Amino acid sequence: MSHNDHVSLFDDALRRLDKAATHATIDAESLARLRSPKAFIEVSIPVRMDDGTLRVFTGYRSRHDDSRGPAKGGIRFHPSVSPGEVKALAFWMTCKCACVGIPFGGGKGGVIVNPQELSRLELERLSRGYIRQVADFIGPDTDVPAPDVYTNATIMGWMMDEYSKIHRRRTPAVITGKPIALGGSLGRGDATGRGAYYCIKELEKKRGWNPTEVSVAIQGFGNAGQHVARLLHADGYKVVAASDSRGGIYSPDGFDIPSLIQMKLDSRRLEAVYCHGTVCETIDAKKITNEELLELDVDLLLPAALENQITKDNVDNIKAPIIVELANGPTTSEADEVLSKRGTMVVPDILANAGGVTVSYFEWVQNRAGYYWTVEEVHQKLRPIMVSAFNAIYAVMEDKKVDMRTAAYVVALERIGEAIAAQGTADFFVKS
Ligand code: NAD
């Protein structure tokens, strides 16, 4: 993507803001505050490479809004990271945290780098170097990063350690998504898939579904996709298609998901298999492309891979009546309009994948309390947050006769607006 595309990504985010604002009760001043990040920094990160040379990387961190609590959002290591992309992703985080009602604002960070070109040691130096440059900008009470594309628990561990060294005190709450041994939370691993699963269970109640009659196609069989597949399969849902970056598989009778997961974890390949213990045999299934998966005639379509998958080019061929967005931004705003007009229900990303940031919030709470929960406690606390967010948004959707994405933004904007307005708006000052 060019620099201009990234600028337009932020413009696109603002367009969605404007659309939702026409339905939300939010004053103009609060809205104006949300049109640009509260703070944004660009840093240069010198890294000594293994061959002795020095490379200087560029990194960013955007604190979009912190009216409802410290900014929260991941750090991305990717060659196409840009200021516009980081600002747009931080904006989405503000909306996501408000949408599910957790006490955080939105932030995001990134470094322009292809991490596959770095050795492990170079990656560690870069991760620590990034934290040295942003150490005054982040903190448990100001801005709390987490993993994103091409960053993981190990990297979060290094970053926490570096921050702790700079501040000369152990500070696990500065970053979430850490390894369990360094203060990570149990239940973070499947939190995103589980949050989406709780949303689908609410839909099940509303629509009176019998799970065995509901067919599901899942694009992407990574962290988010595998866990939602496992939970739905355990309840009897028919997962008839799944895919990864190499393509997909389709069987109208549905797959045995634990077997697919076992194969994927053992061989890193997604194959149509049925496993008895450690022995897996190949079963009949059709090989399909990722494009074909999206266009299958299924009841539930779950994009759980990348952004920009449902676009103006393929939206007319999408047959699923319900789409649950586990990925961030899988539907473009142009495709959104078409889906909305056609009556396709889209459970939007800022709701459907918010289980991840919610358990990150639990990790931060546990770090600050120094008291750690069982995995059952994590699940017990996650479910009511997802269920009440889902139902609040569903009610707005029905009440205002808008699509579910607009309803999610309305709920988010009203919560953010309330926090900004609580500090006083023109109404308050002009009258006094
Ligand atoms: P992951 O890297 O674990 O898995 C991604 C999966 O997508 C892999 O199976 C990969 O093979 C597949 N994939 C890559 N390119 C593809 C393509 N062109 N077509 C089909 N599949 C393709 O990542 P993840 O953590 O599962 O994240 C997936 C999505 O969910 C991302 O959009 C991410 O931002 C979003 N998300 C994840 C979390 C989380 O906690 N993991 C939280 C919120 C949102």
CSV table of C-alpha atoms and ligand atoms in Angstrom, one decimal:
chain,number,residue,atom,x,y,z
A,1,MET,CA,0.0,0.0,0.0
A,2,SER,CA,1.2,3.5,-0.7
A,3,HIS,CA,1.5,6.2,1.8
A,4,ASN,CA,-1.7,7.8,0.4
A,5,ASP,CA,-3.7,4.6,0.9
A,6,HIS,CA,-2.9,4.7,4.5
A,7,VAL,CA,-3.9,8.3,4.8
A,8,SER,CA,-7.2,7.3,3.2
A,9,LEU,CA,-7.5,4.5,5.7
A,10,PHE,CA,-7.8,7.1,8.4
A,11,ASP,CA,-10.2,9.1,6.3
A,12,ASP,CA,-12.3,6.0,5.8
A,13,ALA,CA,-12.4,5.5,9.6
A,14,LEU,CA,-13.6,9.1,9.9
A,15,ARG,CA,-16.3,8.5,7.3
A,16,ARG,CA,-17.6,5.7,9.5
A,17,LEU,CA,-17.5,8.1,12.5
A,18,ASP,CA,-19.5,10.7,10.6
A,19,LYS,CA,-22.1,8.1,9.5
A,20,ALA,CA,-22.6,6.8,13.0
A,21,ALA,CA,-22.6,10.3,14.5
A,22,THR,CA,-25.8,11.1,12.6
A,23,HIS,CA,-27.6,8.4,14.7
A,24,ALA,CA,-25.8,9.0,18.0
A,25,THR,CA,-26.5,11.5,20.8
A,26,ILE,CA,-23.0,13.1,20.9
A,27,ASP,CA,-22.2,16.8,21.0
A,28,ALA,CA,-20.2,18.4,18.2
A,29,GLU,CA,-17.3,19.2,20.5
A,30,SER,CA,-16.8,15.6,21.5
A,31,LEU,CA,-17.0,14.6,17.9
A,32,ALA,CA,-14.4,17.2,16.9
A,33,ARG,CA,-12.0,15.8,19.6
A,34,LEU,CA,-12.2,12.3,18.0
A,35,ARG,CA,-11.2,13.5,14.5
A,36,SER,CA,-7.5,13.5,15.4
A,37,PRO,CA,-5.3,11.5,17.8
A,38,LYS,CA,-4.7,13.1,21.2
A,39,ALA,CA,-1.0,12.5,20.7
A,40,PHE,CA,1.2,10.9,18.1
A,41,ILE,CA,4.9,10.2,18.0
A,42,GLU,CA,7.4,9.1,15.5
A,43,VAL,CA,10.6,7.6,16.7
A,44,SER,CA,13.8,6.3,15.1
A,45,ILE,CA,15.2,3.1,16.5
A,46,PRO,CA,18.9,2.4,15.9
A,47,VAL,CA,19.6,-1.4,15.9
A,48,ARG,CA,23.0,-3.0,15.8
A,49,MET,CA,22.6,-5.9,13.4
A,50,ASP,CA,24.4,-9.3,13.7
A,51,ASP,CA,26.9,-8.4,11.0
A,52,GLY,CA,28.0,-5.3,13.0
A,53,THR,CA,26.3,-2.7,10.9
A,54,LEU,CA,23.7,-0.3,12.2
A,55,ARG,CA,20.1,0.0,10.8
A,56,VAL,CA,17.8,2.7,11.8
A,57,PHE,CA,14.1,1.7,11.9
A,58,THR,CA,11.1,4.1,12.1
A,59,GLY,CA,8.4,3.5,14.6
A,60,TYR,CA,5.1,5.2,15.7
A,61,ARG,CA,2.7,5.3,18.5
A,62,SER,CA,-0.7,6.9,18.4
A,63,ARG,CA,-2.8,7.7,21.5
A,64,HIS,CA,-6.1,8.4,19.9
A,65,ASP,CA,-8.3,9.0,22.9
A,66,ASP,CA,-8.0,8.4,26.6
A,67,SER,CA,-11.2,9.9,27.9
A,68,ARG,CA,-12.5,6.6,29.2
A,69,GLY,CA,-9.1,5.2,30.5
A,70,PRO,CA,-5.5,4.6,29.4
A,71,ALA,CA,-5.1,4.1,25.7
A,72,LYS,CA,-5.0,0.4,24.7
A,73,GLY,CA,-3.8,-1.2,21.5
A,74,GLY,CA,-1.3,-3.4,19.8
A,75,ILE,CA,2.2,-2.9,18.3
A,76,ARG,CA,2.5,-4.1,14.7
A,77,PHE,CA,5.8,-5.0,13.0
A,78,HIS,CA,5.2,-4.8,9.3
A,79,PRO,CA,6.8,-3.3,6.1
A,80,SER,CA,3.6,-1.3,5.3
A,81,VAL,CA,3.1,0.4,8.7
A,82,SER,CA,2.5,4.1,8.2
A,83,PRO,CA,1.3,7.1,10.3
A,84,GLY,CA,-2.2,6.9,8.7
A,85,GLU,CA,-2.6,3.2,9.3
A,86,VAL,CA,-1.5,3.5,13.0
A,87,LYS,CA,-3.9,6.4,13.5
A,88,ALA,CA,-6.8,4.5,11.9
A,89,LEU,CA,-6.1,1.4,14.0
A,90,ALA,CA,-5.9,3.5,17.2
A,91,PHE,CA,-9.2,5.1,16.3
A,92,TRP,CA,-10.8,1.6,16.0
A,93,MET,CA,-9.4,0.7,19.4
A,94,THR,CA,-11.1,3.7,21.0
A,95,CYS,CA,-14.4,2.5,19.5
A,96,LYS,CA,-13.8,-1.2,20.3
A,97,CYS,CA,-13.1,-0.5,24.0
A,98,ALA,CA,-16.1,1.8,24.3
A,99,CYS,CA,-18.3,-0.6,22.4
A,100,VAL,CA,-17.8,-3.4,25.0
A,101,GLY,CA,-17.6,-0.9,27.9
A,102,ILE,CA,-14.1,-1.7,29.2
A,103,PRO,CA,-12.3,1.3,30.8
A,104,PHE,CA,-9.7,2.0,28.1
A,105,GLY,CA,-9.2,4.4,25.3
A,106,GLY,CA,-7.6,3.6,22.0
A,107,GLY,CA,-3.9,3.4,21.0
A,108,LYS,CA,-1.8,1.7,18.4
A,109,GLY,CA,1.9,1.4,17.5
A,110,GLY,CA,4.0,0.0,14.8
A,111,VAL,CA,7.5,-0.3,13.3
A,112,ILE,CA,8.3,-0.4,9.6
A,113,VAL,CA,10.1,-3.7,9.3
A,114,ASN,CA,9.8,-7.1,7.8
A,115,PRO,CA,10.5,-9.2,10.9
A,116,GLN,CA,11.2,-12.3,8.8
A,117,GLU,CA,14.4,-10.6,7.6
A,118,LEU,CA,15.7,-10.3,11.2
A,119,SER,CA,17.4,-12.9,13.4
A,120,ARG,CA,15.9,-13.6,16.8
A,121,LEU,CA,18.6,-11.4,18.4
A,122,GLU,CA,18.0,-8.6,16.0
A,123,LEU,CA,14.3,-8.8,16.7
A,124,GLU,CA,14.9,-8.6,20.5
A,125,ARG,CA,17.1,-5.6,20.0
A,126,LEU,CA,14.5,-3.9,17.9
A,127,SER,CA,11.7,-4.7,20.4
A,128,ARG,CA,13.7,-3.3,23.3
A,129,GLY,CA,14.8,-0.3,21.2
A,130,TYR,CA,11.2,0.6,20.4
A,131,ILE,CA,10.4,0.6,24.1
A,132,ARG,CA,13.4,2.8,24.9
A,133,GLN,CA,12.1,5.4,22.4
A,134,VAL,CA,8.5,5.3,23.6
A,135,ALA,CA,9.1,4.7,27.3
A,136,ASP,CA,7.9,8.2,28.3
A,137,PHE,CA,4.8,7.9,26.1
A,138,ILE,CA,3.4,4.6,27.4
A,139,GLY,CA,2.7,3.3,30.9
A,140,PRO,CA,0.1,1.4,32.9
A,141,ASP,CA,-1.9,4.6,33.5
A,142,THR,CA,-1.4,6.3,30.2
A,143,ASP,CA,-1.1,3.8,27.3
A,144,VAL,CA,-0.9,0.0,27.4
A,145,PRO,CA,0.4,-1.8,24.3
A,146,ALA,CA,-0.3,-5.5,23.3
A,147,PRO,CA,0.6,-7.8,20.4
A,148,ASP,CA,-0.6,-7.2,16.8
A,149,VAL,CA,0.4,-8.4,13.4
A,150,TYR,CA,3.9,-10.1,13.6
A,151,THR,CA,4.4,-9.5,17.3
A,152,ASN,CA,3.7,-12.1,19.9
A,153,ALA,CA,3.9,-13.0,23.6
A,154,THR,CA,7.7,-13.4,23.6
A,155,ILE,CA,8.1,-9.9,22.2
A,156,MET,CA,5.7,-8.5,24.8
A,157,GLY,CA,7.9,-10.2,27.5
A,158,TRP,CA,11.0,-8.4,26.2
A,159,MET,CA,9.2,-5.1,26.0
A,160,MET,CA,7.9,-5.4,29.6
A,161,ASP,CA,11.3,-6.3,30.8
A,162,GLU,CA,12.9,-3.3,29.0
A,163,TYR,CA,10.3,-0.9,30.4
A,164,SER,CA,10.8,-2.3,33.9
A,165,LYS,CA,14.6,-1.8,33.6
A,166,ILE,CA,14.1,1.8,32.5
A,167,HIS,CA,11.8,2.5,35.4
A,168,ARG,CA,13.8,0.4,37.8
A,169,ARG,CA,10.7,-1.4,39.0
A,170,ARG,CA,8.8,-4.5,37.8
A,171,THR,CA,5.9,-3.1,35.7
A,172,PRO,CA,3.9,-6.0,34.2
A,173,ALA,CA,0.8,-3.8,33.7
A,174,VAL,CA,2.6,-1.7,31.0
A,175,ILE,CA,1.8,-4.3,28.3
A,176,THR,CA,-0.6,-7.2,27.8
A,177,GLY,CA,-0.4,-10.4,25.9
A,178,LYS,CA,2.7,-11.5,27.9
A,179,PRO,CA,3.7,-15.1,28.4
A,180,ILE,CA,1.8,-16.6,31.4
A,181,ALA,CA,5.1,-16.9,33.3
A,182,LEU,CA,5.7,-13.1,33.1
A,183,GLY,CA,2.2,-12.1,34.2
A,184,GLY,CA,0.0,-13.0,31.2
A,185,SER,CA,-3.6,-14.0,31.8
A,186,LEU,CA,-5.0,-17.5,31.5
A,187,GLY,CA,-7.7,-17.6,28.8
A,188,ARG,CA,-6.0,-14.9,26.6
A,189,GLY,CA,-5.2,-17.5,24.0
A,190,ASP,CA,-8.8,-18.3,23.0
A,191,ALA,CA,-10.3,-15.0,24.1
A,192,THR,CA,-11.0,-13.6,20.6
A,193,GLY,CA,-12.6,-16.8,19.3
A,194,ARG,CA,-14.5,-17.2,22.5
A,195,GLY,CA,-15.9,-13.6,22.4
A,196,ALA,CA,-17.2,-14.2,18.9
A,197,TYR,CA,-18.6,-17.5,20.0
A,198,TYR,CA,-20.6,-15.8,22.8
A,199,CYS,CA,-22.0,-13.4,20.2
A,200,ILE,CA,-23.1,-16.3,18.0
A,201,LYS,CA,-24.8,-18.0,21.0
A,202,GLU,CA,-26.8,-14.8,21.5
A,203,LEU,CA,-27.9,-14.9,17.9
A,204,GLU,CA,-28.8,-18.6,18.3
A,205,LYS,CA,-31.2,-17.6,21.1
A,206,LYS,CA,-32.7,-14.8,19.2
A,207,ARG,CA,-33.2,-16.8,16.0
A,208,GLY,CA,-34.1,-20.1,17.7
A,209,TRP,CA,-31.4,-22.1,15.8
A,210,ASN,CA,-30.7,-25.7,16.1
A,211,PRO,CA,-26.9,-25.7,15.8
A,212,THR,CA,-26.8,-29.0,13.9
A,213,GLU,CA,-28.7,-27.3,11.1
A,214,VAL,CA,-26.4,-24.3,10.9
A,215,SER,CA,-23.5,-24.4,8.4
A,216,VAL,CA,-20.4,-22.3,9.0
A,217,ALA,CA,-17.4,-21.3,6.8
A,218,ILE,CA,-14.3,-19.8,8.4
A,219,GLN,CA,-11.6,-17.9,6.5
A,220,GLY,CA,-8.3,-18.1,8.4
A,221,PHE,CA,-7.4,-21.0,10.7
A,222,GLY,CA,-5.1,-19.2,13.1
A,223,ASN,CA,-5.7,-18.1,16.7
A,224,ALA,CA,-9.1,-16.5,16.1
A,225,GLY,CA,-10.4,-19.0,13.6
A,226,GLN,CA,-9.4,-22.2,15.3
A,227,HIS,CA,-10.9,-21.4,18.6
A,228,VAL,CA,-14.2,-20.2,17.3
A,229,ALA,CA,-14.3,-23.3,15.1
A,230,ARG,CA,-13.6,-25.5,18.1
A,231,LEU,CA,-16.3,-24.0,20.3
A,232,LEU,CA,-19.0,-24.0,17.7
A,233,HIS,CA,-18.2,-27.6,16.7
A,234,ALA,CA,-18.5,-28.7,20.3
A,235,ASP,CA,-22.0,-27.3,20.3
A,236,GLY,CA,-23.0,-29.2,17.2
A,237,TYR,CA,-22.5,-26.5,14.5
A,238,LYS,CA,-21.5,-27.8,11.1
A,239,VAL,CA,-18.2,-26.2,10.1
A,240,VAL,CA,-18.3,-27.0,6.4
A,241,ALA,CA,-15.3,-25.0,5.2
A,242,ALA,CA,-12.1,-23.6,6.5
A,243,SER,CA,-9.0,-22.0,4.9
A,244,ASP,CA,-5.5,-20.6,5.6
A,245,SER,CA,-3.1,-18.7,3.4
A,246,ARG,CA,-2.6,-21.7,1.1
A,247,GLY,CA,-6.3,-22.2,0.4
A,248,GLY,CA,-9.3,-24.0,1.8
A,249,ILE,CA,-11.3,-27.2,2.2
A,250,TYR,CA,-15.0,-27.8,1.9
A,251,SER,CA,-17.2,-30.7,3.0
A,252,PRO,CA,-21.0,-30.3,3.2
A,253,ASP,CA,-21.2,-32.8,6.1
A,254,GLY,CA,-18.9,-30.7,8.2
A,255,PHE,CA,-15.4,-31.3,9.6
A,256,ASP,CA,-14.3,-32.8,12.8
A,257,ILE,CA,-12.6,-29.6,14.1
A,258,PRO,CA,-10.4,-31.2,16.8
A,259,SER,CA,-8.8,-33.3,14.0
A,260,LEU,CA,-8.2,-30.3,11.8
A,261,ILE,CA,-6.6,-28.4,14.7
A,262,GLN,CA,-4.4,-31.3,15.6
A,263,MET,CA,-3.2,-31.6,12.0
A,264,LYS,CA,-2.6,-27.8,11.7
A,265,LEU,CA,-0.6,-27.7,14.9
A,266,ASP,CA,1.4,-30.8,14.1
A,267,SER,CA,2.1,-30.1,10.4
A,268,ARG,CA,1.2,-26.4,10.0
A,269,ARG,CA,-1.1,-27.6,7.2
A,270,LEU,CA,-4.8,-27.4,7.0
A,271,GLU,CA,-6.0,-30.8,5.6
A,272,ALA,CA,-9.2,-32.7,5.5
A,273,VAL,CA,-8.6,-35.4,8.1
A,274,TYR,CA,-10.2,-37.4,10.8
A,275,CYS,CA,-7.9,-38.4,13.7
A,276,HIS,CA,-8.2,-41.3,16.1
A,277,GLY,CA,-5.6,-40.5,18.8
A,278,THR,CA,-2.4,-39.6,17.0
A,279,VAL,CA,-3.4,-41.4,13.7
A,280,CYS,CA,-5.0,-39.2,11.2
A,281,GLU,CA,-6.6,-40.4,8.0
A,282,THR,CA,-7.6,-38.2,5.0
A,283,ILE,CA,-11.3,-37.8,4.4
A,284,ASP,CA,-13.3,-36.8,1.3
A,285,ALA,CA,-13.4,-33.0,0.8
A,286,LYS,CA,-13.2,-30.5,-1.9
A,287,LYS,CA,-10.2,-28.1,-2.2
A,288,ILE,CA,-11.4,-24.5,-2.6
A,289,THR,CA,-9.8,-21.2,-2.9
A,290,ASN,CA,-10.2,-18.4,-0.3
A,291,GLU,CA,-12.3,-16.5,-2.8
A,292,GLU,CA,-14.6,-19.5,-3.2
A,293,LEU,CA,-14.9,-19.9,0.6
A,294,LEU,CA,-16.2,-16.4,0.9
A,295,GLU,CA,-18.9,-17.1,-1.7
A,296,LEU,CA,-20.2,-20.4,-0.3
A,297,ASP,CA,-23.9,-20.8,0.4
A,298,VAL,CA,-23.6,-21.1,4.2
A,299,ASP,CA,-25.6,-19.8,7.1
A,300,LEU,CA,-22.6,-18.1,8.9
A,301,LEU,CA,-19.5,-16.7,7.3
A,302,LEU,CA,-16.6,-15.9,9.6
A,303,PRO,CA,-13.7,-13.9,8.2
A,304,ALA,CA,-10.8,-14.5,10.6
A,305,ALA,CA,-7.8,-13.8,8.5
A,306,LEU,CA,-7.1,-10.4,7.0
A,307,GLU,CA,-8.5,-7.0,6.3
A,308,ASN,CA,-10.2,-6.1,3.0
A,309,GLN,CA,-11.6,-9.5,2.0
A,310,ILE,CA,-15.2,-8.5,1.3
A,311,THR,CA,-15.0,-5.7,-1.3
A,312,LYS,CA,-17.1,-4.1,-4.0
A,313,ASP,CA,-15.7,-6.8,-6.4
A,314,ASN,CA,-17.1,-9.9,-4.6
A,315,VAL,CA,-19.9,-8.5,-2.4
A,316,ASP,CA,-22.5,-9.4,-5.0
A,317,ASN,CA,-21.5,-13.1,-4.8
A,318,ILE,CA,-21.6,-13.3,-1.0
A,319,LYS,CA,-24.5,-15.6,-0.1
A,320,ALA,CA,-24.2,-16.0,3.7
A,321,PRO,CA,-27.0,-14.1,5.4
A,322,ILE,CA,-24.9,-13.5,8.5
A,323,ILE,CA,-21.2,-12.5,8.7
A,324,VAL,CA,-19.3,-12.4,12.0
A,325,GLU,CA,-16.1,-10.4,11.7
A,326,LEU,CA,-13.3,-11.9,13.8
A,327,ALA,CA,-10.7,-10.2,11.6
A,328,ASN,CA,-10.2,-6.5,11.9
A,329,GLY,CA,-11.6,-4.6,8.9
A,330,PRO,CA,-12.4,-7.6,6.6
A,331,THR,CA,-15.2,-5.6,4.9
A,332,THR,CA,-14.6,-2.4,3.0
A,333,SER,CA,-17.0,0.5,3.6
A,334,GLU,CA,-18.2,0.2,0.0
A,335,ALA,CA,-19.1,-3.5,0.5
A,336,ASP,CA,-20.7,-2.5,3.8
A,337,GLU,CA,-23.2,-0.3,2.0
A,338,VAL,CA,-24.2,-3.2,-0.3
A,339,LEU,CA,-24.6,-5.7,2.5
A,340,SER,CA,-26.6,-3.3,4.6
A,341,LYS,CA,-29.0,-2.5,1.8
A,342,ARG,CA,-29.4,-6.2,1.0
A,343,GLY,CA,-30.1,-7.0,4.7
A,344,THR,CA,-27.1,-9.2,5.3
A,345,MET,CA,-26.4,-9.0,9.0
A,346,VAL,CA,-22.7,-8.1,9.8
A,347,VAL,CA,-21.7,-8.6,13.5
A,348,PRO,CA,-18.9,-5.9,13.3
A,349,ASP,CA,-15.3,-6.4,14.2
A,350,ILE,CA,-15.4,-3.8,17.0
A,351,LEU,CA,-17.9,-6.1,18.8
A,352,ALA,CA,-17.2,-9.6,17.4
A,353,ASN,CA,-13.4,-9.7,18.1
A,354,ALA,CA,-13.5,-7.6,21.3
A,355,GLY,CA,-13.0,-10.7,23.5
A,356,GLY,CA,-9.2,-10.3,22.9
A,357,VAL,CA,-8.9,-6.8,24.3
A,358,THR,CA,-11.4,-7.6,27.1
A,359,VAL,CA,-9.1,-10.4,28.4
A,360,SER,CA,-6.2,-8.0,27.9
A,361,TYR,CA,-8.0,-5.7,30.3
A,362,PHE,CA,-8.3,-8.7,32.7
A,363,GLU,CA,-4.6,-9.2,32.4
A,364,TRP,CA,-3.9,-5.5,33.3
A,365,VAL,CA,-6.3,-5.8,36.3
A,366,GLN,CA,-4.6,-9.0,37.5
A,367,ASN,CA,-1.1,-7.4,37.1
A,368,ARG,CA,-2.2,-4.4,39.2
A,369,ALA,CA,-3.8,-6.5,41.9
A,370,GLY,CA,-1.0,-9.0,41.9
A,371,TYR,CA,-3.7,-11.7,42.2
A,372,TYR,CA,-4.3,-14.1,39.4
A,373,TRP,CA,-7.5,-15.8,38.2
A,374,THR,CA,-8.3,-19.3,37.1
A,375,VAL,CA,-9.3,-19.8,33.5
A,376,GLU,CA,-12.9,-20.5,34.6
A,377,GLU,CA,-13.0,-17.1,36.3
A,378,VAL,CA,-11.7,-15.5,33.1
A,379,HIS,CA,-14.5,-17.2,31.1
A,380,GLN,CA,-17.1,-16.2,33.7
A,381,LYS,CA,-16.1,-12.6,33.5
A,382,LEU,CA,-15.8,-12.5,29.7
A,383,ARG,CA,-19.2,-13.8,28.9
A,384,PRO,CA,-21.4,-11.2,30.6
A,385,ILE,CA,-19.3,-8.4,29.0
A,386,MET,CA,-19.8,-9.8,25.5
A,387,VAL,CA,-23.4,-10.7,26.1
A,388,SER,CA,-24.4,-7.3,27.4
A,389,ALA,CA,-22.5,-5.5,24.6
A,390,PHE,CA,-24.1,-7.7,22.0
A,391,ASN,CA,-27.6,-7.1,23.3
A,392,ALA,CA,-27.2,-3.3,23.8
A,393,ILE,CA,-26.0,-3.1,20.2
A,394,TYR,CA,-28.8,-5.3,18.9
A,395,ALA,CA,-31.4,-3.2,20.7
A,396,VAL,CA,-30.0,0.0,19.1
A,397,MET,CA,-30.0,-1.7,15.7
A,398,GLU,CA,-33.7,-2.5,16.1
A,399,ASP,CA,-34.6,0.8,17.7
A,400,LYS,CA,-32.9,3.0,15.2
A,401,LYS,CA,-33.4,0.7,12.2
A,402,VAL,CA,-29.7,0.8,11.3
A,403,ASP,CA,-27.2,-1.9,10.5
A,404,MET,CA,-25.3,-3.6,13.3
A,405,ARG,CA,-22.0,-1.8,12.6
A,406,THR,CA,-23.6,1.6,12.8
A,407,ALA,CA,-25.4,0.5,16.0
A,408,ALA,CA,-22.0,-0.6,17.5
A,409,TYR,CA,-20.5,2.8,16.6
A,410,VAL,CA,-23.5,4.6,18.1
A,411,VAL,CA,-23.1,2.7,21.4
A,412,ALA,CA,-19.3,3.4,21.4
A,413,LEU,CA,-19.7,7.1,20.4
A,414,GLU,CA,-22.3,7.8,23.1
A,415,ARG,CA,-20.0,6.3,25.8
A,416,ILE,CA,-17.0,8.2,24.6
A,417,GLY,CA,-19.1,11.4,24.2
A,418,GLU,CA,-20.4,11.0,27.7
A,419,ALA,CA,-16.9,10.8,29.1
A,420,ILE,CA,-15.7,13.9,27.1
A,421,ALA,CA,-18.8,15.9,27.9
A,422,ALA,CA,-18.5,15.1,31.6
A,423,GLN,CA,-15.5,17.5,31.7
A,424,GLY,CA,-17.8,20.3,30.4
A,425,THR,CA,-18.9,21.3,26.9
A,426,ALA,CA,-20.0,24.7,25.4
A,427,ASP,CA,-23.5,24.2,26.9
A,428,PHE,CA,-22.0,24.1,30.4
A,429,PHE,CA,-19.6,27.0,30.0
A,430,VAL,CA,-21.9,29.3,28.0
A,431,LYS,CA,-24.7,29.0,30.5
A,432,SER,CA,-22.6,29.5,33.6
B,1,NAD,P1,-3.0,-15.7,13.0
B,1,NAD,O1,-1.8,-15.2,12.4
B,1,NAD,O2,-3.0,-16.6,14.2
B,1,NAD,O3,-3.9,-16.4,11.9
B,1,NAD,C1,-4.2,-15.9,10.7
B,1,NAD,C2,-4.7,-17.0,9.8
B,1,NAD,O4,-5.1,-16.4,8.5
B,1,NAD,C3,-3.7,-18.1,9.5
B,1,NAD,O5,-4.4,-19.3,9.5
B,1,NAD,C4,-3.3,-17.7,8.0
B,1,NAD,O6,-2.8,-18.8,7.3
B,1,NAD,C5,-4.6,-17.2,7.5
B,1,NAD,N1,-4.4,-16.3,6.3
B,1,NAD,C6,-3.4,-15.5,6.0
B,1,NAD,N2,-3.6,-15.0,4.7
B,1,NAD,C7,-4.8,-15.5,4.3
B,1,NAD,C8,-5.5,-15.4,3.2
B,1,NAD,N3,-5.1,-14.6,2.1
B,1,NAD,N4,-6.7,-16.1,3.1
B,1,NAD,C9,-7.1,-16.9,4.1
B,1,NAD,N5,-6.4,-17.1,5.2
B,1,NAD,C10,-5.3,-16.4,5.3
B,1,NAD,O7,-3.9,-14.4,13.3
B,1,NAD,P2,-5.1,-14.2,14.4
B,1,NAD,O8,-4.5,-13.7,15.6
B,1,NAD,O9,-6.0,-15.3,14.3
B,1,NAD,O10,-5.8,-12.9,13.7
B,1,NAD,C11,-6.7,-13.1,12.6
B,1,NAD,C12,-7.5,-11.8,12.5
B,1,NAD,O11,-8.2,-11.6,13.7
B,1,NAD,C13,-6.7,-10.5,12.2
B,1,NAD,O12,-7.4,-9.6,11.4
B,1,NAD,C14,-6.5,-9.9,13.6
B,1,NAD,O13,-6.3,-8.5,13.6
B,1,NAD,C15,-7.9,-10.3,14.2
B,1,NAD,N6,-7.9,-10.2,15.7
B,1,NAD,C16,-7.1,-11.1,16.4
B,1,NAD,C17,-7.1,-11.0,17.8
B,1,NAD,C18,-6.4,-12.0,18.6
B,1,NAD,O14,-6.5,-11.9,19.8
B,1,NAD,N7,-5.7,-13.0,18.1
B,1,NAD,C19,-7.9,-10.0,18.4
B,1,NAD,C20,-8.6,-9.1,17.6
B,1,NAD,C21,-8.6,-9.3,16.3
